[in-house]
Amino acid sequence: MTAASNSPGIYADSLRARLAALRSSVGFRAYTRVLEHYAAIKDLESTTVLAADRPSQYWQEELAGFEYLLDASPLVVESLRHHSYHVTGLRTYEYRRNQHRAQKRFAEKLEALVTAAGGSSLLVPEHPALGGFGHAIDGALYNLDTLKYFEVLTVLERGSVLQEFRNNAERRLVWEIGAGWGGFPYQFKTLCPNVTYVITDLPELFLFSATYLLTVFPDARVRFFGEVPAADLFTNWQDFDFIFVPHKFHAVVRPERVDLTVNMVSFQEMTTPQVRGYIEQAWAHQCPFLYSLNRDRSAYNDELVSVRECMSACFWLREYSVLPVTYQKMLDEKPGPSEQQYKHVIGWRRVTVE
Amino acid sequence: MPRTVPVSPRVILGIPSFNHARECREAVESLLAQTYRDFCLVIVDDCSTDGTAEILRDYAATDPRVIYRRNDRRLGMIGNWRRAYQIGLDRWPTAEYFAWASDHDVWHPRWLSRLVSELDAEPDAVLAYPLTSRIDPEGRPTDKRPWRFETRREPSQDTRFRLALQHMSAGNMVYGLTRAREVRACGVFRRVLVPDRLLIMELALRGRFVQVPEVLWYRRWYGNIFSLGRQRSAFFPEGRPLYALVPWWISHAGVLAWRYAITATQSPGISRFRGARYAASYLVLAGLLHARQELKQVRLDLQNNHRIQQVKSSQLAGYLQSLQRVVGASSRRRLANGVVRRFRQTTRNLGLGAEARGRRRHLLAKTAKRVRDAWHNAVRRAYSRASRALLAPFYWLIEGIFASGWLRRFVKRHIVPRILTKLSLWDAPTEEGLATRKAINKMSRNARPIIIGPWMDDPALELLYWIPFLQWAKRYRRLNAERLIVVSRGGVSDWYAGLSGRYVELFDFCSVEEFRRLQGEVDTRQRQRRIKEFSRQAVSMVQTSLSIQDADVLQPSLMYRLFERYWKNQASVNAVEEYAQFRLLPPCASGAPPEGLPENYVAVRFTFTPAFPDTPANRQFVSALVAALSLHTDVVVLEPNESPGWEGATVSATGLARVHTVGQSVSPRDTLGIQTKVIASAQAVIGTYDGVVHLAPLLGVGAVAVFSDSDGVDLQHLQLATRIFARLCPGKFSVVSSQSLDVIRLAATPGVTARTAG
């Protein structure tokens, strides 16, 4: 009886202690900081007259699905990566230790990728922070996103783009449109520290990406849209590691330079004017390279003509492939119809827009 | 971002273009989009007929970095490549780097940036190129792996030469970034078959090759369309010369022998003997490589067609036997026979088991490997023996030529120049050049006085061509100044000071009216005939007056013939510079300007010429300019009179307090002499772009030359003037359009004038 009466108290105490510890953790502090900026951005959105740029129906439903993150407990933030399936579709149970067959197939694909890339110098494993998950291979965690980003980096190197950002004394600026949960910025910044990474996304997704990046790079210098007037957002941009710009405001900011524009798996979900708007903005910023990993058009997206067509108006396109299968499939899976496959495309800026 | 044309770009990219309308847009844009921006693009269109010209013209119209030129007639591939280089380097002689680019390939935006940084980092490197990826005509990448080769760590000339010969891929390397002066020293693109290979070999002697380990160039591949027949028709559209029938490795070896063993000009530390050794090595090794290439092609054909059973084994035996004949290696016969036996055996096996496709492929690959190995061994072993056998007679020949002074001179002067006249536009002397040298050689062999002239033409030609030509001629054969008697007009003895011992004034022998009649003759033939006759009479009178019995005559016609190709835009400015020595004129002997002129002034001389026609606007422009100048400084207007060299209608600008005039009462025999003194004492000169304005920079005085109608400006003369003045007196010669009123106004302000004068 005594034990029974004592145990809830002990558990509650230990839970309180754990929560208290988590509240002072790097991850939770990052989360609260991002939350404040998120609120400020939403205030700005509501008070600023902007062109109608509402998220698509798909994204409105998705955003509703993780609205709970606006009031997340330290325990949720501690495993934030587990909740990023809203963005990326990967779930932790697919990477549990009992999934031997899946792990074997995964390891085969990883090996094939390393062979195709000519080494593992660009391979950045999943960071364990905030509940990072994946198959444990050679003491590191790898999931499908890890491999996707490795493939992207390989293509960027093969296309002689990445070299411009690695070991370069002059600081470069990378602009990613739709960074999701922040996995690619983490990998890119790990390999190329001397870059300023600008992320344009739905402000709700900053709860994932900004929290994650501020956790894995606790010393990173970060600026959010709204902290300073829009005209000054890119003043002294070299002094910042990450700059977060909500998608509704992307047209009002004017970076001094953009060296690479990146989009993965989101152009295909947008409307033609949205895609054209982003691409023309990259062109107007004199960005020499545009990287895209997209289907030409999602099967259910009737509002988009073709990603390739939109891009080719401003950029000369070159297509690259690393493996015979697309990033979301294992080696033994059959590739789908070619028009439905994800394609690595690097665009070189055209002199004139067609 | 607005694009501006660099005043003096570090890099020039030359695109020789011909009929690639479909791909040229992407090619040009990929170059214009380079992240390295300090470059200019020279596009030379070799009379395209498929719309290429219109596309390229658009780029030239919208981007100031692009220069577009269209040839008057088809020059062929070599001519077009040379012209692209020539136009670029003539316009920007200080450019450090040069690269040819095609009108159908694609360049990565970082291509130029990486290559420039490589050459900047490696001072000994002469050529930088990236890894290359082949793309098909639709732009899709092919599976061909990038080719790798560099001599970055090879300080030895011998090693670089050998490695380049064995491993080069000339078609890839020739599109790399080069040091512009080294390309010129290597004859740019010689008029031989496979000229890219020869250029790479010569570059290998001059420095190292560096390869950037990134794929930065996407070469469009239309299949293996290389053939010597195609080269002959593409390179020589007006008919192939006889030497194009000579196998390319022999003609290459001949060029190397001529350049490095016989003339030995601009050889980078190569002795004549070593040059001969290189030529001989090239002859042997390149010949063997060519033979190997031919056999390799046969093997590839066999493999690709999968028809090995139908090919007679005797065919291969025939190839191998011909190889034996070439290398003369009887001991190789056993090896070759062994290969043939195995080949026959294999074909029999294939015939028996034709249904087993896997076995067939295996045997096929095995056979191919055996043939390849056997061939490699045969070549490797044959090389040492063949080179010994082939090189010996060549060495004897070279030694024979070197041993006999008479033979050496004969070959050098009479045989080789005539054979190689068309081999290189810049290196081999032209017929006119040979005639000029011959004439001067002849004069140098005696001690007779040489009468130079009489010069009766425009002062610009006299200053830009005639006097520099005489200075070259004097230095070429070390002619004694005391022997030289210059005949000219207008009291220009100061111009020839230091050049000749005596100056004779032409107006001492003829009247101004007679001179004017000669110059005013409209019928060109009639004029030429009369001038010729007049010249002969003038020379005769000079001889009589100076009591000279016998004298040589160096007439301006010799120079006219020599430089005519340049004036007709058929040769580069190098054709002039080779026969001219440019230098500033000596300080005026008489020193002080005419009496009555202020101490500090700006000289103004406006005459109406085709470049500055007599229009109300031009008259108003001159008046306004003189008035504006007089607000800040004294102005000396060189007024017209009836004297030759002073003619033209200057707009009168007298009546202003600080404006002085010179010229109306000057006698004909002193006109140019007085102008020279006025200009030499001026702070600056402003005037029409014509003959006398060239005088100012040669006297060390800043000049602003004005024109209003660009059609009246002779671009060839302007090009030469700009080039030599930039070298002799940088910043002291500016040619501006009168429409650029702001610029003129700026030039007329005291501060700017002082800077110009200083």
Short mmCIF file of N, CA, C and O in Angstrom, two decimals, chain B residues 608-655:
data_model
loop_
_atom_site.label_atom_id
_atom_site.label_comp_id
_atom_site.label_asym_id
_atom_site.label_seq_id
_atom_site.Cartn_x
_atom_site.Cartn_y
_atom_site.Cartn_z
N PHE B 608 37.63 70.28 -92.72
CA PHE B 608 36.50 69.45 -93.12
C PHE B 608 37.00 68.29 -93.96
O PHE B 608 37.66 68.48 -94.99
N THR B 609 36.69 67.13 -93.51
CA THR B 609 37.14 65.89 -94.14
C THR B 609 35.93 64.96 -94.21
O THR B 609 34.88 65.26 -93.64
N PRO B 610 36.06 63.82 -94.86
CA PRO B 610 34.92 62.87 -94.86
C PRO B 610 34.51 62.47 -93.44
O PRO B 610 33.35 62.19 -93.20
N ALA B 611 35.45 62.45 -92.52
CA ALA B 611 35.11 62.08 -91.15
C ALA B 611 34.48 63.25 -90.40
O ALA B 611 33.84 63.04 -89.36
N PHE B 612 34.68 64.47 -90.91
CA PHE B 612 34.13 65.65 -90.25
C PHE B 612 33.66 66.60 -91.36
O PHE B 612 34.31 67.61 -91.66
N PRO B 613 32.54 66.26 -91.99
CA PRO B 613 32.13 67.01 -93.18
C PRO B 613 31.67 68.42 -92.84
O PRO B 613 31.39 68.74 -91.69
N ASP B 614 31.62 69.21 -93.90
CA ASP B 614 31.22 70.61 -93.74
C ASP B 614 29.71 70.69 -93.59
O ASP B 614 28.97 70.69 -94.57
N THR B 615 29.26 70.75 -92.35
CA THR B 615 27.82 70.86 -92.09
C THR B 615 27.64 72.01 -91.09
O THR B 615 28.57 72.35 -90.34
N PRO B 616 26.47 72.62 -91.07
CA PRO B 616 26.22 73.69 -90.10
C PRO B 616 26.45 73.22 -88.66
O PRO B 616 26.99 73.96 -87.84
N ALA B 617 26.07 72.00 -88.41
CA ALA B 617 26.23 71.49 -87.04
C ALA B 617 27.70 71.42 -86.66
O ALA B 617 28.09 71.79 -85.53
N ASN B 618 28.53 70.95 -87.60
CA ASN B 618 29.96 70.84 -87.30
C ASN B 618 30.59 72.22 -87.13
O ASN B 618 31.45 72.43 -86.28
N ARG B 619 30.17 73.17 -87.96
CA ARG B 619 30.70 74.54 -87.82
C ARG B 619 30.35 75.10 -86.44
O ARG B 619 31.19 75.69 -85.76
N GLN B 620 29.09 74.88 -86.08
CA GLN B 620 28.65 75.40 -84.78
C GLN B 620 29.41 74.70 -83.64
O GLN B 620 29.80 75.33 -82.66
N PHE B 621 29.63 73.45 -83.84
CA PHE B 621 30.34 72.67 -82.81
C PHE B 621 31.75 73.23 -82.59
O PHE B 621 32.19 73.45 -81.46
N VAL B 622 32.45 73.53 -83.70
CA VAL B 622 33.82 74.03 -83.58
C VAL B 622 33.84 75.41 -82.92
O VAL B 622 34.65 75.68 -82.01
N SER B 623 32.92 76.25 -83.37
CA SER B 623 32.88 77.60 -82.79
C SER B 623 32.64 77.54 -81.29
O SER B 623 33.30 78.23 -80.50
N ALA B 624 31.68 76.70 -80.91
CA ALA B 624 31.35 76.58 -79.48
C ALA B 624 32.54 76.03 -78.70
O ALA B 624 32.83 76.47 -77.58
N LEU B 625 33.22 75.09 -79.31
CA LEU B 625 34.35 74.47 -78.62
C LEU B 625 35.47 75.48 -78.40
O LEU B 625 36.03 75.59 -77.30
N VAL B 626 35.80 76.24 -79.46
CA VAL B 626 36.88 77.22 -79.34
C VAL B 626 36.50 78.29 -78.31
O VAL B 626 37.33 78.68 -77.47
N ALA B 627 35.24 78.71 -78.37
CA ALA B 627 34.80 79.73 -77.42
C ALA B 627 34.90 79.20 -75.99
O ALA B 627 35.36 79.90 -75.07
N ALA B 628 34.49 77.98 -75.80
CA ALA B 628 34.53 77.40 -74.45
C ALA B 628 35.97 77.25 -73.96
O ALA B 628 36.29 77.54 -72.80
N LEU B 629 36.85 76.86 -74.87
CA LEU B 629 38.25 76.70 -74.48
C LEU B 629 38.87 78.04 -74.09
O LEU B 629 39.63 78.14 -73.14
N SER B 630 38.51 79.07 -74.86
CA SER B 630 39.14 80.37 -74.63
C SER B 630 38.73 80.99 -73.29
O SER B 630 39.35 81.95 -72.85
N LEU B 631 37.69 80.48 -72.69
CA LEU B 631 37.32 80.98 -71.36
C LEU B 631 38.35 80.57 -70.32
O LEU B 631 38.46 81.19 -69.26
N HIS B 632 39.08 79.50 -70.59
CA HIS B 632 39.97 78.94 -69.57
C HIS B 632 41.45 79.03 -69.91
O HIS B 632 42.29 78.97 -69.04
N THR B 633 41.73 79.09 -71.22
CA THR B 633 43.14 79.09 -71.60
C THR B 633 43.30 79.77 -72.96
O THR B 633 42.32 80.01 -73.66
N ASP B 634 44.55 80.08 -73.32
CA ASP B 634 44.79 80.62 -74.65
C ASP B 634 44.62 79.50 -75.68
O ASP B 634 44.96 78.34 -75.41
N VAL B 635 44.09 79.91 -76.82
CA VAL B 635 43.84 78.93 -77.88
C VAL B 635 44.56 79.39 -79.14
O VAL B 635 44.47 80.55 -79.52
N VAL B 636 45.29 78.47 -79.74
CA VAL B 636 45.95 78.78 -81.02
C VAL B 636 45.25 77.98 -82.10
O VAL B 636 45.29 76.75 -82.10
N VAL B 637 44.59 78.71 -82.99
CA VAL B 637 43.87 78.05 -84.08
C VAL B 637 44.79 77.98 -85.28
O VAL B 637 45.32 78.99 -85.74
N LEU B 638 44.98 76.78 -85.77
CA LEU B 638 45.79 76.60 -86.98
C LEU B 638 44.87 76.82 -88.16
O LEU B 638 44.08 75.96 -88.52
N GLU B 639 44.97 78.02 -88.73
CA GLU B 639 44.05 78.40 -89.82
C GLU B 639 44.51 77.79 -91.12
O GLU B 639 45.70 77.51 -91.32
N PRO B 640 43.58 77.65 -92.07
CA PRO B 640 43.98 77.10 -93.37
C PRO B 640 44.66 78.15 -94.24
O PRO B 640 44.49 79.34 -94.05
N ASN B 641 45.47 77.68 -95.13
CA ASN B 641 45.93 78.52 -96.24
C ASN B 641 46.00 77.63 -97.46
O ASN B 641 45.51 76.51 -97.46
N GLU B 642 46.59 78.07 -98.47
CA GLU B 642 46.57 77.32 -99.73
C GLU B 642 47.67 76.29 -99.83
O GLU B 642 47.87 75.67 -100.85
N SER B 643 48.43 76.18 -98.77
CA SER B 643 49.56 75.27 -98.83
C SER B 643 49.10 73.84 -98.71
O SER B 643 48.16 73.53 -98.01
N PRO B 644 49.81 72.92 -99.36
CA PRO B 644 49.49 71.50 -99.20
C PRO B 644 49.70 71.08 -97.75
O PRO B 644 50.65 71.52 -97.11
N GLY B 645 48.85 70.24 -97.29
CA GLY B 645 48.97 69.80 -95.89
C GLY B 645 48.30 70.75 -94.94
O GLY B 645 48.23 70.51 -93.76
N TRP B 646 47.82 71.88 -95.46
CA TRP B 646 47.19 72.87 -94.61
C TRP B 646 45.78 73.13 -95.14
O TRP B 646 45.06 73.98 -94.66
N GLU B 647 45.44 72.42 -96.19
CA GLU B 647 44.20 72.70 -96.88
C GLU B 647 42.99 72.32 -96.04
O GLU B 647 43.12 71.67 -95.02
N GLY B 648 41.83 72.71 -96.53
CA GLY B 648 40.60 72.44 -95.80
C GLY B 648 40.04 73.74 -95.27
O GLY B 648 40.75 74.75 -95.18
N ALA B 649 38.80 73.75 -94.94
CA ALA B 649 38.15 74.97 -94.50
C ALA B 649 37.96 74.95 -93.01
O ALA B 649 37.08 74.30 -92.48
N THR B 650 38.82 75.64 -92.31
CA THR B 650 38.66 75.71 -90.87
C THR B 650 37.61 76.75 -90.55
O THR B 650 37.51 77.78 -91.20
N VAL B 651 36.83 76.47 -89.56
CA VAL B 651 35.82 77.44 -89.14
C VAL B 651 36.54 78.56 -88.41
O VAL B 651 37.29 78.33 -87.47
N SER B 652 36.33 79.75 -88.86
CA SER B 652 37.01 80.88 -88.24
C SER B 652 36.46 81.11 -86.85
O SER B 652 35.26 81.10 -86.62
N ALA B 653 37.36 81.24 -85.93
CA ALA B 653 36.92 81.45 -84.55
C ALA B 653 37.65 82.62 -83.95
O ALA B 653 37.88 82.70 -82.76
N THR B 654 38.06 83.53 -84.81
CA THR B 654 38.78 84.69 -84.30
C THR B 654 37.80 85.69 -83.70
O THR B 654 36.60 85.54 -83.81
N GLY B 655 38.35 86.71 -83.12
CA GLY B 655 37.49 87.72 -82.52
C GLY B 655 37.38 87.56 -81.03
O GLY B 655 36.92 88.45 -80.33
#
